[in-house]
XYZ file of N, CA, C and O in Angstrom:
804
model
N 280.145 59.590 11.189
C 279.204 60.690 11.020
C 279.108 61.502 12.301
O 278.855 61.012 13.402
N 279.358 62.926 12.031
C 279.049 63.691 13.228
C 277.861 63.519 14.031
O 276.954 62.846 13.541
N 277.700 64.062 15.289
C 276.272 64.130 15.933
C 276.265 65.536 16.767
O 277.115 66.106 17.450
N 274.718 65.880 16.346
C 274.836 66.881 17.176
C 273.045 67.036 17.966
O 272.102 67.497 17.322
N 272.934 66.609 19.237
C 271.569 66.495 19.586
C 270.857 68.031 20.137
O 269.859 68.000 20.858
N 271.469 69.310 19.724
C 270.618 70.293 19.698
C 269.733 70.683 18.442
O 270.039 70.769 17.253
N 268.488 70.898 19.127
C 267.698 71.137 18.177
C 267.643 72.857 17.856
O 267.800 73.784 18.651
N 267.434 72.879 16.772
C 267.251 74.224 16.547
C 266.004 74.803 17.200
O 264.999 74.104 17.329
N 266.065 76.522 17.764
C 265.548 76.914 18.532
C 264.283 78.114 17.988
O 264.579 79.086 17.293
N 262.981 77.839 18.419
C 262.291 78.682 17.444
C 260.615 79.069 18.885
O 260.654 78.497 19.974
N 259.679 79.824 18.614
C 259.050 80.422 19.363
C 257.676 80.108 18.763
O 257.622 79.893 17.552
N 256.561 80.063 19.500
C 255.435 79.812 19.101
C 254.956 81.435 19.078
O 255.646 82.343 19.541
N 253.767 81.594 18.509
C 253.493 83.457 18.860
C 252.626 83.584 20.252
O 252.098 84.633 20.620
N 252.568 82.264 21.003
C 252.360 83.068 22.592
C 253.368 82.999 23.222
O 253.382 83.617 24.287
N 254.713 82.155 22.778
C 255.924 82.791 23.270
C 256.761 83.568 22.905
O 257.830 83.775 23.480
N 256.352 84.117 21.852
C 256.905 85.594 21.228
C 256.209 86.682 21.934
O 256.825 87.644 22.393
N 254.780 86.526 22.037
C 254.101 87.667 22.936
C 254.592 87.956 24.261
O 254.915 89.104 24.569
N 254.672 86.954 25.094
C 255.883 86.917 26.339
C 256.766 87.584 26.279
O 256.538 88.695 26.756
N 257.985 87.412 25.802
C 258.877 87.711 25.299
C 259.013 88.893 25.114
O 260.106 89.375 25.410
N 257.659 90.022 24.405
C 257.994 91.093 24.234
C 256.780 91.514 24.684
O 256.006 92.169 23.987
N 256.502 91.078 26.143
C 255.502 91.864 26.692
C 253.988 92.642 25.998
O 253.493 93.745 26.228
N 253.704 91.903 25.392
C 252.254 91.941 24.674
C 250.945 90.284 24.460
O 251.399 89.201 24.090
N 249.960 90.408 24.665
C 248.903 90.142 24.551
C 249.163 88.760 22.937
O 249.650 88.959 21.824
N 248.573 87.470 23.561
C 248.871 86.474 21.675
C 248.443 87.481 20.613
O 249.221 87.986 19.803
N 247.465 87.664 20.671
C 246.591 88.520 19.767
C 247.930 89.665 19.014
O 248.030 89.827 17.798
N 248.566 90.139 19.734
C 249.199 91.282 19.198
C 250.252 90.517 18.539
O 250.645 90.979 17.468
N 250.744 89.532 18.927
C 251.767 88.504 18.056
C 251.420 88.021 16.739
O 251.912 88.083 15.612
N 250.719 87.677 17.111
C 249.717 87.032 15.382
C 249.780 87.650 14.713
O 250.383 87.420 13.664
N 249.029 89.052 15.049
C 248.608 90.222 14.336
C 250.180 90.285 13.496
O 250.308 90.079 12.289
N 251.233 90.597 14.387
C 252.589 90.824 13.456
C 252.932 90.178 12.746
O 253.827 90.618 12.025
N 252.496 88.891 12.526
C 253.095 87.664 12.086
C 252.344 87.772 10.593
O 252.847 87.570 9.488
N 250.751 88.219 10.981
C 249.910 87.892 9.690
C 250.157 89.169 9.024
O 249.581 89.253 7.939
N 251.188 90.688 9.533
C 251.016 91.822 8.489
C 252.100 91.639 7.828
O 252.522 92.403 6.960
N 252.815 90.233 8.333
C 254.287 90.734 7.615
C 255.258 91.235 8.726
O 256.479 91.187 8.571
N 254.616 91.758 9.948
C 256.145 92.689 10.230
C 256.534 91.774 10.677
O 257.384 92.584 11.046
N 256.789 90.948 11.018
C 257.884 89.272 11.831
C 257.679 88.301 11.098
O 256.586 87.755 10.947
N 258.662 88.008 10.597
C 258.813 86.435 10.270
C 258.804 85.393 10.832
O 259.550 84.933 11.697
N 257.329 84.725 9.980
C 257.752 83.385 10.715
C 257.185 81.830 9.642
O 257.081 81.820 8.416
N 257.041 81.231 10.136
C 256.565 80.103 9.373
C 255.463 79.174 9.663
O 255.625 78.755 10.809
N 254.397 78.665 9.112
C 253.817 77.862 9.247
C 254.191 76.192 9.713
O 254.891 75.653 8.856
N 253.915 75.453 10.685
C 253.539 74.083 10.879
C 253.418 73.590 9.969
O 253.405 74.214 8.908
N 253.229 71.737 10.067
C 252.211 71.265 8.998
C 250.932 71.650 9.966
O 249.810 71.878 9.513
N 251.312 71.693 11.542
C 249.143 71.709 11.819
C 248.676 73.359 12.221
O 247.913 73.751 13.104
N 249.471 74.136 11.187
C 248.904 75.754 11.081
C 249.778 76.367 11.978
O 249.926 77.562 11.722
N 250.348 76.003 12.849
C 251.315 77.123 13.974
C 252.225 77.643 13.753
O 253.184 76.965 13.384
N 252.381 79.311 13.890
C 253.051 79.783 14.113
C 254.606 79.337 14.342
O 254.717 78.390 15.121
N 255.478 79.702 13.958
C 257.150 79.490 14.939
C 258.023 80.487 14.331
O 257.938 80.528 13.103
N 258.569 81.033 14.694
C 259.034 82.493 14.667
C 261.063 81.956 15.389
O 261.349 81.804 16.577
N 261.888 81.829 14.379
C 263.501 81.771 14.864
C 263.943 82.740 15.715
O 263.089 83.618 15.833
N 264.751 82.907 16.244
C 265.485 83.913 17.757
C 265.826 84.907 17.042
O 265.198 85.920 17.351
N 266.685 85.070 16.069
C 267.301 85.618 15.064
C 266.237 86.878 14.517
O 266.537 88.054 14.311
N 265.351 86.438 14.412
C 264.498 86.701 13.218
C 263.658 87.856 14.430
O 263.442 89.016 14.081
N 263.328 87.457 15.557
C 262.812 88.194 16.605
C 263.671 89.124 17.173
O 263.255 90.236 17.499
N 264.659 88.835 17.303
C 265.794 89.393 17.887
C 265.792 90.883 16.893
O 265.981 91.992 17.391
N 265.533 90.640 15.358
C 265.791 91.819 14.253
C 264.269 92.919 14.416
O 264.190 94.136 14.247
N 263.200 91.921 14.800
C 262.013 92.341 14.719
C 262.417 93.795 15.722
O 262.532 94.976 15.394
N 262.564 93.103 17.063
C 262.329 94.044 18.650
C 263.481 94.986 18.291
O 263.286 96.192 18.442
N 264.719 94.537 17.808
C 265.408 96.158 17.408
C 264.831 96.915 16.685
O 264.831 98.099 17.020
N 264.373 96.654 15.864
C 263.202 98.113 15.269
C 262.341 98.895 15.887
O 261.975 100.066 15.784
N 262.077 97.911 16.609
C 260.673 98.154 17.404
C 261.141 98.932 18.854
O 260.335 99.456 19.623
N 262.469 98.895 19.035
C 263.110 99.711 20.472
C 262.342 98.674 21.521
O 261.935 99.296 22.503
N 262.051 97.309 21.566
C 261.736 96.275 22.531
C 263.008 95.918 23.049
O 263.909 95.423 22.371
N 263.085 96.237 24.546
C 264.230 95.129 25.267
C 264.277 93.878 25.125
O 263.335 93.137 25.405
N 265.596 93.424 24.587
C 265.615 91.670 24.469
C 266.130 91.347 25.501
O 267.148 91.674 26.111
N 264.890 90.295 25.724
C 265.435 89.411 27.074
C 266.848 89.181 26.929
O 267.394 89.428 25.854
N 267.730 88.558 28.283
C 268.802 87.697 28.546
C 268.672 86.230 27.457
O 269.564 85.789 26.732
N 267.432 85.753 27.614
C 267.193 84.124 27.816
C 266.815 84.524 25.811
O 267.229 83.685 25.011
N 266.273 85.429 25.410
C 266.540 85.465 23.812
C 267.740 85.497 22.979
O 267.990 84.913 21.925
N 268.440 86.326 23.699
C 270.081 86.332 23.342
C 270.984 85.306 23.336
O 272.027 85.126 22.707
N 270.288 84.553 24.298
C 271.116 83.346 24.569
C 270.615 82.064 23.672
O 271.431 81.196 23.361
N 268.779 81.953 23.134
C 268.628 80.900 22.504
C 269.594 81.388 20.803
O 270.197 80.576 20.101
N 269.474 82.763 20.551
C 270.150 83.045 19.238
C 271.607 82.367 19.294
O 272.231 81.684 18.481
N 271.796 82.675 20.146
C 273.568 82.069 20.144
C 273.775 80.658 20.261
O 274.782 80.188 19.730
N 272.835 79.766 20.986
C 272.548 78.429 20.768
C 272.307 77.683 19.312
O 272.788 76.580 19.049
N 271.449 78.492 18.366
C 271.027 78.353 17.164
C 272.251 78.436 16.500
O 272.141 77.565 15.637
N 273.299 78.924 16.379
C 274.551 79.694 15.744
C 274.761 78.459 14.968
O 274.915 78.554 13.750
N 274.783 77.314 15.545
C 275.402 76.108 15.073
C 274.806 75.360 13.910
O 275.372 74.937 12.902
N 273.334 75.278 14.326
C 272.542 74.556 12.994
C 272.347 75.789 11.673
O 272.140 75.505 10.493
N 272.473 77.141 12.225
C 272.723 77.852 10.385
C 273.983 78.068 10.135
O 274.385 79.086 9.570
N 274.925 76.868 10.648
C 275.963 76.361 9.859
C 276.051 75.005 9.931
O 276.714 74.449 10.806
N 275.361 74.341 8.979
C 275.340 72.802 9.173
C 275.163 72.421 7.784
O 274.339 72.862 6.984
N 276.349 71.248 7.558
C 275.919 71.113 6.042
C 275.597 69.288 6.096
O 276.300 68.577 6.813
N 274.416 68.678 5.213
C 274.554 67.401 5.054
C 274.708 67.002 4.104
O 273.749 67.324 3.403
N 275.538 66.319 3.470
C 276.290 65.210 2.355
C 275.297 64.345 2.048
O 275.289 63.398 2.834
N 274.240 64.279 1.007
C 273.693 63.091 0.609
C 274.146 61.773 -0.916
O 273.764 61.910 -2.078
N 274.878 60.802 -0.461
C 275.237 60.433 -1.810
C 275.695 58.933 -1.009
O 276.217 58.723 0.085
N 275.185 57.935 -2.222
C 275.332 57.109 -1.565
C 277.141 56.270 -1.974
O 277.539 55.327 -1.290
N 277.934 56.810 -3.078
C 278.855 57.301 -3.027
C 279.653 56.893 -1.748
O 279.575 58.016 -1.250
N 280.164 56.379 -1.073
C 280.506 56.533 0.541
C 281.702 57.196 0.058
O 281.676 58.353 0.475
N 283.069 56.904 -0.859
C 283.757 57.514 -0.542
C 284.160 58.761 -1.206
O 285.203 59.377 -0.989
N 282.985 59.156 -2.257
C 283.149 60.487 -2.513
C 282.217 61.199 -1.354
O 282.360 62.414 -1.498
N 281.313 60.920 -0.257
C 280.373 61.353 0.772
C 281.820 61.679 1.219
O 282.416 62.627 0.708
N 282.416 60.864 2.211
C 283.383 60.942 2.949
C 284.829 62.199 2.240
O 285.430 62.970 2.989
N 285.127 62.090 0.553
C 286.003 63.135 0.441
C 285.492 64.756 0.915
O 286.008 65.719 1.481
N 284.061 64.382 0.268
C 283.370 65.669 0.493
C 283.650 66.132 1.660
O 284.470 66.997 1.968
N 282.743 65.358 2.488
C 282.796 65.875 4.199
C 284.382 66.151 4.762
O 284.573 67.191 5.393
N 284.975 65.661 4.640
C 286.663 66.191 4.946
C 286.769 67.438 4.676
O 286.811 68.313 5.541
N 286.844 67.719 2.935
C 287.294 68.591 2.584
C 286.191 69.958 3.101
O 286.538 71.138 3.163
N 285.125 69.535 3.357
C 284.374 71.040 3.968
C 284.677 71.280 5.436
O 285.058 72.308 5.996
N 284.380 69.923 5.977
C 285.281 70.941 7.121
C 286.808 71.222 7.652
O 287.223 71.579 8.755
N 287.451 70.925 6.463
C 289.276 71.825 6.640
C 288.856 73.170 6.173
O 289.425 74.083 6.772
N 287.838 73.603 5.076
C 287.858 74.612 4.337
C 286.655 75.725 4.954
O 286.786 76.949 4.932
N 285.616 75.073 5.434
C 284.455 75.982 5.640
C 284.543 76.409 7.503
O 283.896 75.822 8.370
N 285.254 77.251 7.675
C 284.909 77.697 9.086
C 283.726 77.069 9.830
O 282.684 76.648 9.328
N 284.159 77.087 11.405
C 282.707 76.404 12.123
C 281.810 76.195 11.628
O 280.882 77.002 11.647
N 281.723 74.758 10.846
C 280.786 73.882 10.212
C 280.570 72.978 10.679
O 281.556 72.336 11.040
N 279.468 72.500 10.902
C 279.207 71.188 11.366
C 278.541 70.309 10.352
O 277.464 70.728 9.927
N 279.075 68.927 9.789
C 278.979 68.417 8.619
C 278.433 67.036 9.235
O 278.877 66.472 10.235
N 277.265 66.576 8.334
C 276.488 64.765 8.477
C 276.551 64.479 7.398
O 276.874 65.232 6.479
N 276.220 63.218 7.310
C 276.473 62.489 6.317
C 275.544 61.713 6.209
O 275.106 61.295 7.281
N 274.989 61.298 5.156
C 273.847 60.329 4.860
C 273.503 59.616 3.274
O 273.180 60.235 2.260
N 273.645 58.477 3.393
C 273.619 57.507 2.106
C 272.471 56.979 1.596
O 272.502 55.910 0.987
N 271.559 57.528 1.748
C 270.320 56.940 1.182
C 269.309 58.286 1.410
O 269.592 59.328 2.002
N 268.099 57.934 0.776
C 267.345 59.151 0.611
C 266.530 59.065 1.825
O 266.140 60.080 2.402
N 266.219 57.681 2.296
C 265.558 57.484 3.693
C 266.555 57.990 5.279
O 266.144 58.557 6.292
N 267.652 57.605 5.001
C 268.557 58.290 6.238
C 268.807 59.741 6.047
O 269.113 60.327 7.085
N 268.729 60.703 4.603
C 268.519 62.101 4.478
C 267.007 62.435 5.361
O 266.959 62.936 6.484
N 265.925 62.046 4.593
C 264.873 62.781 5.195
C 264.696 62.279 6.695
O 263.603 62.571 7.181
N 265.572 61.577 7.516
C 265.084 61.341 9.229
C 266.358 62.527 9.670
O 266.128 63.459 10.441
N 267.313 62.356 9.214
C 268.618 63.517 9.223
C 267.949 64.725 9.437
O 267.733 65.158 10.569
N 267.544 65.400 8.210
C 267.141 66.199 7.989
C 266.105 67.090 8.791
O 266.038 68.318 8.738
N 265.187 66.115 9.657
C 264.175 66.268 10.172
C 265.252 66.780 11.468
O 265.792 67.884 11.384
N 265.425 66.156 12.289
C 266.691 66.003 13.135
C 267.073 67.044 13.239
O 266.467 67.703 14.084
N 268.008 67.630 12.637
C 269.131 68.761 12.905
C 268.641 69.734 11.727
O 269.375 70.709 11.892
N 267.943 69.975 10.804
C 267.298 70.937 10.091
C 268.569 71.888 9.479
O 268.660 73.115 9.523
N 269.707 70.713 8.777
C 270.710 71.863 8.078
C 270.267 73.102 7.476
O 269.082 73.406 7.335
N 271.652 74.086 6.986
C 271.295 75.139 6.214
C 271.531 74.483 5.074
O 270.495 74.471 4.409
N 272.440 73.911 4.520
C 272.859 73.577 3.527
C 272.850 72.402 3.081
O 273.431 71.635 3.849
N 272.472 71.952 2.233
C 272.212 70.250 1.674
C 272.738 70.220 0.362
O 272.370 70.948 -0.560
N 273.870 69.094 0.300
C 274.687 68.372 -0.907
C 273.916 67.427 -1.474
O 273.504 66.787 -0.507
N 273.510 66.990 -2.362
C 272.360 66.310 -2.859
C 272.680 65.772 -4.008
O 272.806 66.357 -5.083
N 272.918 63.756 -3.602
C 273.320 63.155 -5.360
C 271.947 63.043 -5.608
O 271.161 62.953 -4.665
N 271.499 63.039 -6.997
C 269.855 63.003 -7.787
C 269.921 61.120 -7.328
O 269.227 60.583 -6.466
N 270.714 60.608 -7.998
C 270.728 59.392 -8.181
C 270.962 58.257 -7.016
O 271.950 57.524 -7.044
N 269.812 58.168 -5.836
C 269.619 57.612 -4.472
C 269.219 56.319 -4.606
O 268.403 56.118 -5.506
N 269.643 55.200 -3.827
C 268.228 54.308 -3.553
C 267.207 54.916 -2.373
O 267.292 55.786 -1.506
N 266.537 54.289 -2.676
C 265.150 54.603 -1.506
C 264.644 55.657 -2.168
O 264.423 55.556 -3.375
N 264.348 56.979 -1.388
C 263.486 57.768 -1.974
C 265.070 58.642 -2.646
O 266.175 58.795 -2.126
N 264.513 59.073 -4.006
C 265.164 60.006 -5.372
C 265.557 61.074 -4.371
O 265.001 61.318 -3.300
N 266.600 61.660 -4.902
C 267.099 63.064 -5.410
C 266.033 64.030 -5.639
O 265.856 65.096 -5.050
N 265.346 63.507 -6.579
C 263.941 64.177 -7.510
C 262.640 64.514 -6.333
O 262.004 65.519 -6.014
N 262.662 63.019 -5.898
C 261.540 63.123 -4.569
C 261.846 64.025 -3.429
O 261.063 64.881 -3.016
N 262.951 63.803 -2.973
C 263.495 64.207 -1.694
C 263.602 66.099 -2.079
O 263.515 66.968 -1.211
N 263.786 66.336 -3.436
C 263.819 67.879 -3.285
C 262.097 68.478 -3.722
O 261.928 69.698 -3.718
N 261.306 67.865 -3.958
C 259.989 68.136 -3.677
C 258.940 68.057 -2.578
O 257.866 68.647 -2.453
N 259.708 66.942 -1.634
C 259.483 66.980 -0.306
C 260.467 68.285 0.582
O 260.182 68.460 1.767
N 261.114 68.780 0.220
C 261.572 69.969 1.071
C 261.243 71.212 0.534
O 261.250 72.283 1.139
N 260.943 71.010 -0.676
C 260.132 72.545 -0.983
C 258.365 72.314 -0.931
O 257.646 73.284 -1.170
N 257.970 71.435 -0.716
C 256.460 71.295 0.066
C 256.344 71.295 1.748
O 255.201 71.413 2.189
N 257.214 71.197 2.511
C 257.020 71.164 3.711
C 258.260 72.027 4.446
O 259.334 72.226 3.879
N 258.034 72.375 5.423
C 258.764 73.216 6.617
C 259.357 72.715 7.540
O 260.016 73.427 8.298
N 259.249 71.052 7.747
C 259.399 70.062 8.996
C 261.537 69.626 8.456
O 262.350 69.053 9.181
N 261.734 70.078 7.281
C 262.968 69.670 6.726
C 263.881 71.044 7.037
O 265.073 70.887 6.775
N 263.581 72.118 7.456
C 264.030 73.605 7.588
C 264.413 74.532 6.487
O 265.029 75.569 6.731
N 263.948 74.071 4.881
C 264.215 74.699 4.010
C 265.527 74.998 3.875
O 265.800 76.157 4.188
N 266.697 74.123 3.399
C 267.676 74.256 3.728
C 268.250 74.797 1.988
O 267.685 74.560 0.919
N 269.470 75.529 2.219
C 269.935 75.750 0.113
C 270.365 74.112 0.091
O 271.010 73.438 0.894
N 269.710 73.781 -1.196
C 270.455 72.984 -2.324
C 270.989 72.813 -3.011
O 270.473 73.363 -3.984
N 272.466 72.004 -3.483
C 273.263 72.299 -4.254
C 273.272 70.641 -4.627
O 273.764 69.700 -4.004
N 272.561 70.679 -5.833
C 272.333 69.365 -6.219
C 273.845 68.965 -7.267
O 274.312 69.759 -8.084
N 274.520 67.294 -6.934
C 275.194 66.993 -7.945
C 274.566 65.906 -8.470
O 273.602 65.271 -8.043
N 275.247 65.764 -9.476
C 274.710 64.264 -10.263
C 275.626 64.056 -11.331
O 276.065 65.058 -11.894
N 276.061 62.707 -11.783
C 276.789 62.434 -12.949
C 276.039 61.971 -14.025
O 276.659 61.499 -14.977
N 274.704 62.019 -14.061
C 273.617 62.226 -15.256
C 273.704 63.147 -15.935
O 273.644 64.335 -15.618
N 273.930 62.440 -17.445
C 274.193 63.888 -18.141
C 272.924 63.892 -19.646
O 272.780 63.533 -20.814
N 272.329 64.517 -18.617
C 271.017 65.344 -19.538
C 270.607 66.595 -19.493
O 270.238 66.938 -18.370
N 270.546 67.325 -20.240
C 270.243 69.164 -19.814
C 269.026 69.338 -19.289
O 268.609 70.324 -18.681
N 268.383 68.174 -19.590
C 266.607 68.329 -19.294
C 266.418 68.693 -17.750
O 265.792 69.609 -17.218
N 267.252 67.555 -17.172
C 267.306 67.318 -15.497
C 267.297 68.753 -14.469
O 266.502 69.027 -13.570
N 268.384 69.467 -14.920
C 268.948 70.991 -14.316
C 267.961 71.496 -14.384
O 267.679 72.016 -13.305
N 266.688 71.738 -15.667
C 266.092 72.602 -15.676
C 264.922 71.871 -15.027
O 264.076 72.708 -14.713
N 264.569 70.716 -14.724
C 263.807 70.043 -14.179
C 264.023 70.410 -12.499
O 263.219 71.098 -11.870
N 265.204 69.842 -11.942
C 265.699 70.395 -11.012
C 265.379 71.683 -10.701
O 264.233 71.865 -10.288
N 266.038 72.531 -10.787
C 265.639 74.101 -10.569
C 264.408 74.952 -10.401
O 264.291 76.126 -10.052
N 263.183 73.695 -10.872
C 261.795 74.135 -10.442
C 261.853 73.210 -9.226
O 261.245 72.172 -9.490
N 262.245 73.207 -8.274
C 262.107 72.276 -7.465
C 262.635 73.329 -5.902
O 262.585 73.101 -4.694
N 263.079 74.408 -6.662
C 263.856 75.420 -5.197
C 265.184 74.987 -5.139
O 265.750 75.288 -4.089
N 265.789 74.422 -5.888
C 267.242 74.046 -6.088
C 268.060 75.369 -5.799
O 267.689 76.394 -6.371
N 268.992 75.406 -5.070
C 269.917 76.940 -5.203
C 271.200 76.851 -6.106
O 271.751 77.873 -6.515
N 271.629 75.655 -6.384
C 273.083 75.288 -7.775
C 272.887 74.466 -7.525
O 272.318 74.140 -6.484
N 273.453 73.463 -8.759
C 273.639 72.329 -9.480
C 274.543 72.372 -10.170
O 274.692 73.245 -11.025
N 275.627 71.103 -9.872
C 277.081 70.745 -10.297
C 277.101 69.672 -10.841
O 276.569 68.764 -10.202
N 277.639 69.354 -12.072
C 277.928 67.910 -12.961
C 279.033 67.139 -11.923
O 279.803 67.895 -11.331
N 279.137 65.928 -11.710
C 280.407 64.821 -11.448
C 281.241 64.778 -12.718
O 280.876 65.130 -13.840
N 282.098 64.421 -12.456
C 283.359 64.996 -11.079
C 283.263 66.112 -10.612
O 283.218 67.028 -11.434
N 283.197 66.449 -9.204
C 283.322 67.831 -8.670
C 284.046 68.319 -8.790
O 284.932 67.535 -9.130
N 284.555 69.654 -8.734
C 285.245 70.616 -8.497
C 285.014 71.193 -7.323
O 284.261 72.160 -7.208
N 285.684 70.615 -6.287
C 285.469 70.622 -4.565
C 285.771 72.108 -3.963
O 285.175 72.637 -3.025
N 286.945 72.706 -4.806
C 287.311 74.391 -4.652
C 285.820 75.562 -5.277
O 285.637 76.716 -4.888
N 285.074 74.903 -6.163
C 283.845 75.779 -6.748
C 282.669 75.503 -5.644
O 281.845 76.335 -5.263
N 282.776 74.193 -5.233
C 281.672 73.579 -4.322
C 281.903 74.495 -2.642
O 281.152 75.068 -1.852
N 283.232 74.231 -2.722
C 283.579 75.208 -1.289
C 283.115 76.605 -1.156
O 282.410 77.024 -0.237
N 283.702 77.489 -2.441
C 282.927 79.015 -2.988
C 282.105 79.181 -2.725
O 281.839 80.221 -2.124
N 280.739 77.803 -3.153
C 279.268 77.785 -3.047
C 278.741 77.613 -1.300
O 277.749 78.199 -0.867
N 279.214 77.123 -0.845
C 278.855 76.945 0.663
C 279.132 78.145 1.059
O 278.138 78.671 1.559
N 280.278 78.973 1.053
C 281.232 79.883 1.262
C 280.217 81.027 0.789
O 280.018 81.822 1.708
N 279.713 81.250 -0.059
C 278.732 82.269 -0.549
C 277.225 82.219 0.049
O 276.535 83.230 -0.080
N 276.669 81.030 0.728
C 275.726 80.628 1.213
C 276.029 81.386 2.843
O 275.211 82.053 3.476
N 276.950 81.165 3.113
C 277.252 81.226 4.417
C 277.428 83.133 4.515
O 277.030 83.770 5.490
N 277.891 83.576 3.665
C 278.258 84.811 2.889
C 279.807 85.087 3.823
O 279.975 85.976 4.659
N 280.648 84.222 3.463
C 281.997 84.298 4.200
C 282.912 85.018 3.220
O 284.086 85.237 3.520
């Protein structure tokens, strides 16, 4: 399994106010009209991505720091990160091969249980998550209601598989913030497309 110990890089709104030379107060203020994106904590705070600031201050004709330019380009790596959940090892393992011969600068983990996904997850905050329904420890089912209730997982797309074959599930699934869902056996060239379209390559 790969490793990668950078964390993804993000701003509180008194270090966004810094940053662009204004007062907390005037940060917030942007945050709560809408004009900057950012996201809630679980304990209420603010955090605002480089990226996302970086788009704000070009509108706004704000000089971007050196040291902003540089956390964006640091970040580059985790919104290309995909993790493999299936306990499966050696369809985990075909998977992970075949994405990174096929998916440009990707950085790919791997994880076999629903308990080593959600500490993963927490960790390196992929963009993209491969997801078998059918886990020990905590579900498929669980694990994608825990990432569309909380922010601490980075809201990553889901592309759930499973070799359960019920129609009920998909549509069960899909209220859950699912982004596709694929039957077993894969089709690893459609699965690639899908990352590939995520990534918008």
């Amino acid at each position: 399994m790969a490793q990668n110990e950078n964390k993804p890089v993000m701003y509180s709104a008194l270090e966004v106010a810094k940053l662009c030379g204004v007062v907390n107060q005037t940060a917030i203020n942007w945050i709560r009209s809408n004009h900057l994106k950012a996201f809630n904590t679980p304990g209420g705070q603010f955090r605002v991505y480089p990226e996302d600031l970086i788009e704000f201050m070009k509108k706004r004709n704000i000089q971007i720091p050196p040291q902003l330019r540089a956390a964006c380009s640091a970040g580059d790596e985790s919104q290309r990160s995909l993790l493999i959940v299936d306990d499966d090892r050696g369809l985990n393992s075909v998977v992970a091969k075949f994405m990174e011969r096929r998916v440009e600068s990707l950085s790919v983990y791997q994880a076999f249980d629903g308990f080593e996904a959600g500490s993963l997850m927490m960790e390196i905050q992929p963009s993209v998550l491969i997801l078998d329904l059918n886990l020990p420890g905590i579900d498929g089912f669980d694990l994608c209601r825990r990432i569309n209730e909380s922010d601490k997982f980075g809201k990553p797309r889901i592309i759930v598989i499973t070799a359960l074959e019920n129609d009920e599930i998909e549509k069960r699934i899909k209220g859950l913030g699912v982004y596709s869902f694929m039957k077993k056996p894969l089709d690893l060239i459609q699965l690639v497309s899908l990352v590939n379209g995520i990534f918008d390559i």
